[in-house]
Amino acid sequence: MKTALINRLIKIGGFFILTLVSAVSLGLFVWEIRNWHIVPSYGLNNALTPESQAQIIKAIISSFFAISVLSVSLYLIARVAGRLGNDSARFLLTRLLRFISFLFVIPFVVNEQVWWHATSLMALITLLSVVYIYRTAKGSGICSAPFLKKEIVINNVTSYIILTLLILGYACYFSYYTILNHYHLQTHALDLGLLQNACVNTLHGNFMSVSYAPYFNACLFFDHYDFIFLIYLPFFYLFSRTETLLIIQSLSIAMAALPLFLLCKKVLKSNFASLIIAAAFLLHPANHGANFYDVHQLSFLPLCAFLLFYFLETKNTFGFITSIVLFLSVKEDMYILLFFLALFIYLNDRKNLRFAGYCFGACVIYGVIYNFVDKIWGINQQFFYYESLMLNRAGGAGEILKTIITNPVYVLHKVFIKEKILYFCQLFGPVLFIPLLRKRNYLLFIFGLAVTLLGTHMPLYQIAFQYVWYIVPFLFLCLLYVLRDIQTNDASLFVPLRTLRGRIQLLLIAVFLASLAFSWKYGAVLNRRHFVGGFNTISFKFTAEDKKRLQDLNDIISMIPVTASIGASEMLCPQLPNNRKISAFLHLYNKPDYLLLKDPNFEKPNCLEYLKNKCGYKVILRKGGFQLLKKPE
C-alpha cells in the first residue's frame, strides 16, 4: 500500500514539475517571439548587419531550446498521466519536431514588407499552433482521453463573484489611470473639453451649449447626434468635475461585460465559457487604448449592443426596444449599423422576424428624421476622412460609393497597406480570427470595417482611438454564435470547426491565452512600458514634479473669475471645469478676457508676441511653465 502511494505521489509530483517546466519554456518561447521585432529585416534578399545576424542566431537558439523543452515536457506529461502508449507518444514527438522545423522557417522566408511587425507573426504562429495541437491530439488519441473531455464547472455564486471582481477591477483601474493621464495634461479640448463645457453650461441653464469655436454657444448636438451623453448630466450635477466624465466612461466599458456574460450564459449554458468571454472582452487592448483617449460617445456602443442581443435571446420585447433607442442615441450613423444588425438577426434565426422588424422600422424612422433634420441643421458628417475616395468633396457618401463601384482596384490599394493590416490583426488576433469562420458574421463587420479601413485619417485605423468600438463588441458576439454553432453542429459552420464539438472549453482557453498575449503586447494592464492611448504614450507614474506642475496650474486657474471668458491651450481647456466661456487657443475668433497658455506656447510660435503687441494682452502671472494674460480694460 505504501509503495503504491509513493509511486502515485511521484507521478503526481512529476506531472506538476513537468507542467511547470512546460509553462516556463513556453514563456521563454513567447518572449523570444516578442523580441524578434528588434531585428531590422527578416527577408532573405536583404543584407543583414553582423549585429542583426547575431540577434537572429540568439533568437533561434533560445526559441528552439524553449520549444524543445516544451515538447519533451508534453511527451513526458502524457506518459506520466498514462494517457498514451509508446506508439502514440512517438507520433506526438515526431509531429512536434516537424512543426518546430516548419515554425522557425516562417519569419525568414517572407519579405519584411509583409512581416514588418511581431504582431502579424504572433497571429500566424498562434493560428498554426491551434491547428497543429488539434490535429496532433486527434491523431494521437488525446482527444478521447477523459481529462480533455471533462467539463469545467463553476457554480452561479462563484461566477458572479468573479464577474463582479472583473468589472470592479477594470472600472477602478482605468478610472484611476485615466484621471492620472488627465493630470498629466494629456486630455484635449476636443473632445473631453467639449463635453465638460456642455455639462457646465447645462447646469447654468444653457442646455448642452458649447462656447468653443466653431460652435459659438450652439448645442453640442450640432456636431453629432450623441444623445447618449445626456446620461452624464445627473452625475455631473452631483460631482461637477472633469474626473466624473472619465469615471463614467471607464464604468460604461466595464459594465458591458455584465450583459455579455448573461448573454453567453443564456446561449452556451456554461458559467465557465461566459466568464472566459467576458474576461477576454475586458482584456482586449483596443478597449484599453480608446479608454485613455478623452471621452467619446462610442464607448457606450458595447454596452448597448450586448443589451440588445441579450434581450433578443430572452425574447424581452420592452427591453429590446429600449436597447434600440439607446443604440440609436450613441451617434447619428448608428441607424446604418442597426440595418446590418437587423439582417443578421433575421438570417441568424428566422424565428426572430419580429425583432428584426423592430430594427428595420427603427432604421427607417430614424433615417427619415435624420436626413430631414440634417438638411435644416447641417450636421458635421466628417466625410473629409475619406477625401482620397471622393472626386467631389461635397458629394458625401454617394461619391465614396461611386469610387468603390467604379474603381475597386484603387480602393483595394488604399485598404491593403501595412498599417491597416496590422490594425486588422490587432482586432481579430485576440479572438483567433474565429468570428470570420461564419459567413453570416460578416454582416456585423461590414459597416465597422468600411468606416475604419476606407479612411485616410490615421486614427481611424489605430487601436488607440474610439473607432475600434465600431468592431470590438461584434467580435465577441460573433465568437459567441460560432461557439453555439459548434455545440449544435450547425451545417453552415466552417467544416473544420464542426469536429470541435464537445471541446468548446479547449477553444475558449486558447482564446483567453491569445487575449492575454495581445493584451500583454498592446494593453494597459500586463505590460505598460510602451502603451499608447490616443495620440500619446501613457505614463503610469505621477512624480513630485508632476504634482508641482499641476498645483501651479491650479493656483493660476484659481485667480480667474468664474464668469470671465477664457482662451486656453488645447490641453489646458479640460482643466477649467467651472468656466462657461472657454475657447481653445487654436480657435480664437474673439478676444477673451483671459488667456491661459503653456510657456512657451508650442501651438502658434509667434502668436504670443502678436497678442501682446497688437491685442494689448499683458502677462499678469507666470508660474510652473504656464502664463496667464489679461485683456486690457
PDB file of N, CA, C and O in Angstrom, residues 40-70:
ATOM      1  N   PRO A  40      16.110  44.288 -37.752  1.00  0.00           N
ATOM      2  CA  PRO A  40      15.625  45.246 -38.743  1.00  0.00           C
ATOM      3  C   PRO A  40      15.124  44.635 -40.025  1.00  0.00           C
ATOM      4  O   PRO A  40      14.464  45.301 -40.799  1.00  0.00           O
ATOM      5  N   SER A  41      15.430  43.376 -40.310  1.00  0.00           N
ATOM      6  CA  SER A  41      14.994  42.781 -41.563  1.00  0.00           C
ATOM      7  C   SER A  41      14.849  41.290 -41.397  1.00  0.00           C
ATOM      8  O   SER A  41      15.660  40.636 -40.755  1.00  0.00           O
ATOM      9  N   TYR A  42      13.786  40.720 -42.002  1.00  0.00           N
ATOM     10  CA  TYR A  42      13.563  39.283 -41.970  1.00  0.00           C
ATOM     11  C   TYR A  42      13.844  38.641 -43.322  1.00  0.00           C
ATOM     12  O   TYR A  42      13.972  37.444 -43.425  1.00  0.00           O
ATOM     13  N   GLY A  43      13.830  39.419 -44.394  1.00  0.00           N
ATOM     14  CA  GLY A  43      13.873  38.846 -45.735  1.00  0.00           C
ATOM     15  C   GLY A  43      15.227  38.266 -46.095  1.00  0.00           C
ATOM     16  O   GLY A  43      16.281  38.763 -45.691  1.00  0.00           O
ATOM     17  N   LEU A  44      15.247  37.190 -46.890  1.00  0.00           N
ATOM     18  CA  LEU A  44      16.495  36.590 -47.327  1.00  0.00           C
ATOM     19  C   LEU A  44      17.204  37.470 -48.353  1.00  0.00           C
ATOM     20  O   LEU A  44      18.413  37.356 -48.555  1.00  0.00           O
ATOM     21  N   ASN A  45      16.459  38.346 -49.008  1.00  0.00           N
ATOM     22  CA  ASN A  45      17.028  39.179 -50.053  1.00  0.00           C
ATOM     23  C   ASN A  45      17.589  40.488 -49.519  1.00  0.00           C
ATOM     24  O   ASN A  45      18.019  41.336 -50.281  1.00  0.00           O
ATOM     25  N   ASN A  46      17.580  40.672 -48.207  1.00  0.00           N
ATOM     26  CA  ASN A  46      18.063  41.908 -47.627  1.00  0.00           C
ATOM     27  C   ASN A  46      19.380  41.658 -46.890  1.00  0.00           C
ATOM     28  O   ASN A  46      19.556  40.620 -46.236  1.00  0.00           O
ATOM     29  N   ALA A  47      20.290  42.608 -46.996  1.00  0.00           N
ATOM     30  CA  ALA A  47      21.571  42.482 -46.311  1.00  0.00           C
ATOM     31  C   ALA A  47      21.381  42.721 -44.818  1.00  0.00           C
ATOM     32  O   ALA A  47      20.716  43.669 -44.407  1.00  0.00           O
ATOM     33  N   LEU A  48      21.992  41.851 -44.004  1.00  0.00           N
ATOM     34  CA  LEU A  48      21.886  41.975 -42.561  1.00  0.00           C
ATOM     35  C   LEU A  48      23.242  42.346 -41.979  1.00  0.00           C
ATOM     36  O   LEU A  48      24.284  41.871 -42.431  1.00  0.00           O
ATOM     37  N   THR A  49      23.214  43.188 -40.977  1.00  0.00           N
ATOM     38  CA  THR A  49      24.449  43.553 -40.294  1.00  0.00           C
ATOM     39  C   THR A  49      24.885  42.402 -39.396  1.00  0.00           C
ATOM     40  O   THR A  49      24.066  41.542 -39.033  1.00  0.00           O
ATOM     41  N   PRO A  50      26.160  42.363 -38.998  1.00  0.00           N
ATOM     42  CA  PRO A  50      26.601  41.305 -38.062  1.00  0.00           C
ATOM     43  C   PRO A  50      25.806  41.306 -36.766  1.00  0.00           C
ATOM     44  O   PRO A  50      25.529  40.250 -36.202  1.00  0.00           O
ATOM     45  N   GLU A  51      25.433  42.511 -36.284  1.00  0.00           N
ATOM     46  CA  GLU A  51      24.648  42.565 -35.048  1.00  0.00           C
ATOM     47  C   GLU A  51      23.273  41.918 -35.248  1.00  0.00           C
ATOM     48  O   GLU A  51      22.786  41.181 -34.379  1.00  0.00           O
ATOM     49  N   SER A  52      22.671  42.169 -36.397  1.00  0.00           N
ATOM     50  CA  SER A  52      21.370  41.577 -36.690  1.00  0.00           C
ATOM     51  C   SER A  52      21.479  40.068 -36.815  1.00  0.00           C
ATOM     52  O   SER A  52      20.621  39.321 -36.338  1.00  0.00           O
ATOM     53  N   GLN A  53      22.537  39.608 -37.469  1.00  0.00           N
ATOM     54  CA  GLN A  53      22.747  38.167 -37.606  1.00  0.00           C
ATOM     55  C   GLN A  53      22.902  37.519 -36.230  1.00  0.00           C
ATOM     56  O   GLN A  53      22.357  36.445 -35.966  1.00  0.00           O
ATOM     57  N   ALA A  54      23.648  38.180 -35.350  1.00  0.00           N
ATOM     58  CA  ALA A  54      23.836  37.636 -34.003  1.00  0.00           C
ATOM     59  C   ALA A  54      22.511  37.580 -33.249  1.00  0.00           C
ATOM     60  O   ALA A  54      22.228  36.614 -32.534  1.00  0.00           O
ATOM     61  N   GLN A  55      21.681  38.603 -33.426  1.00  0.00           N
ATOM     62  CA  GLN A  55      20.374  38.613 -32.766  1.00  0.00           C
ATOM     63  C   GLN A  55      19.489  37.489 -33.286  1.00  0.00           C
ATOM     64  O   GLN A  55      18.770  36.837 -32.521  1.00  0.00           O
ATOM     65  N   ILE A  56      19.529  37.270 -34.604  1.00  0.00           N
ATOM     66  CA  ILE A  56      18.727  36.191 -35.193  1.00  0.00           C
ATOM     67  C   ILE A  56      19.177  34.844 -34.661  1.00  0.00           C
ATOM     68  O   ILE A  56      18.359  33.994 -34.269  1.00  0.00           O
ATOM     69  N   ILE A  57      20.492  34.619 -34.641  1.00  0.00           N
ATOM     70  CA  ILE A  57      21.020  33.337 -34.164  1.00  0.00           C
ATOM     71  C   ILE A  57      20.640  33.115 -32.704  1.00  0.00           C
ATOM     72  O   ILE A  57      20.223  32.023 -32.300  1.00  0.00           O
ATOM     73  N   LYS A  58      20.755  34.166 -31.889  1.00  0.00           N
ATOM     74  CA  LYS A  58      20.390  34.048 -30.478  1.00  0.00           C
ATOM     75  C   LYS A  58      18.915  33.720 -30.326  1.00  0.00           C
ATOM     76  O   LYS A  58      18.529  32.873 -29.504  1.00  0.00           O
ATOM     77  N   ALA A  59      18.072  34.403 -31.110  1.00  0.00           N
ATOM     78  CA  ALA A  59      16.638  34.152 -31.026  1.00  0.00           C
ATOM     79  C   ALA A  59      16.298  32.731 -31.444  1.00  0.00           C
ATOM     80  O   ALA A  59      15.464  32.063 -30.823  1.00  0.00           O
ATOM     81  N   ILE A  60      16.962  32.239 -32.509  1.00  0.00           N
ATOM     82  CA  ILE A  60      16.690  30.879 -32.983  1.00  0.00           C
ATOM     83  C   ILE A  60      17.093  29.862 -31.923  1.00  0.00           C
ATOM     84  O   ILE A  60      16.337  28.943 -31.591  1.00  0.00           O
ATOM     85  N   ILE A  61      18.303  30.027 -31.364  1.00  0.00           N
ATOM     86  CA  ILE A  61      18.798  29.055 -30.375  1.00  0.00           C
ATOM     87  C   ILE A  61      17.905  29.056 -29.136  1.00  0.00           C
ATOM     88  O   ILE A  61      17.477  28.001 -28.648  1.00  0.00           O
ATOM     89  N   SER A  62      17.616  30.247 -28.616  1.00  0.00           N
ATOM     90  CA  SER A  62      16.795  30.335 -27.398  1.00  0.00           C
ATOM     91  C   SER A  62      15.397  29.785 -27.627  1.00  0.00           C
ATOM     92  O   SER A  62      14.868  29.024 -26.811  1.00  0.00           O
ATOM     93  N   SER A  63      14.803  30.163 -28.753  1.00  0.00           N
ATOM     94  CA  SER A  63      13.447  29.706 -29.038  1.00  0.00           C
ATOM     95  C   SER A  63      13.410  28.212 -29.304  1.00  0.00           C
ATOM     96  O   SER A  63      12.498  27.514 -28.846  1.00  0.00           O
ATOM     97  N   PHE A  64      14.391  27.700 -30.030  1.00  0.00           N
ATOM     98  CA  PHE A  64      14.405  26.257 -30.315  1.00  0.00           C
ATOM     99  C   PHE A  64      14.591  25.464 -29.031  1.00  0.00           C
ATOM    100  O   PHE A  64      13.963  24.422 -28.822  1.00  0.00           O
ATOM    101  N   PHE A  65      15.457  25.978 -28.138  1.00  0.00           N
ATOM    102  CA  PHE A  65      15.644  25.304 -26.849  1.00  0.00           C
ATOM    103  C   PHE A  65      14.346  25.301 -26.054  1.00  0.00           C
ATOM    104  O   PHE A  65      13.946  24.278 -25.482  1.00  0.00           O
ATOM    105  N   ALA A  66      13.666  26.469 -26.031  1.00  0.00           N
ATOM    106  CA  ALA A  66      12.427  26.566 -25.256  1.00  0.00           C
ATOM    107  C   ALA A  66      11.363  25.623 -25.790  1.00  0.00           C
ATOM    108  O   ALA A  66      10.719  24.894 -25.024  1.00  0.00           O
ATOM    109  N   ILE A  67      11.168  25.598 -27.113  1.00  0.00           N
ATOM    110  CA  ILE A  67      10.129  24.751 -27.673  1.00  0.00           C
ATOM    111  C   ILE A  67      10.513  23.277 -27.582  1.00  0.00           C
ATOM    112  O   ILE A  67       9.647  22.409 -27.471  1.00  0.00           O
ATOM    113  N   SER A  68      11.808  22.968 -27.576  1.00  0.00           N
ATOM    114  CA  SER A  68      12.247  21.581 -27.416  1.00  0.00           C
ATOM    115  C   SER A  68      11.947  21.092 -26.009  1.00  0.00           C
ATOM    116  O   SER A  68      11.445  19.977 -25.817  1.00  0.00           O
ATOM    117  N   VAL A  69      12.257  21.934 -25.019  1.00  0.00           N
ATOM    118  CA  VAL A  69      11.935  21.566 -23.634  1.00  0.00           C
ATOM    119  C   VAL A  69      10.432  21.395 -23.476  1.00  0.00           C
ATOM    120  O   VAL A  69       9.958  20.457 -22.812  1.00  0.00           O
ATOM    121  N   LEU A  70       9.661  22.275 -24.107  1.00  0.00           N
ATOM    122  CA  LEU A  70       8.213  22.165 -24.054  1.00  0.00           C
ATOM    123  C   LEU A  70       7.746  20.858 -24.684  1.00  0.00           C
ATOM    124  O   LEU A  70       6.866  20.173 -24.146  1.00  0.00           O
TER     125      LEU A  70
END
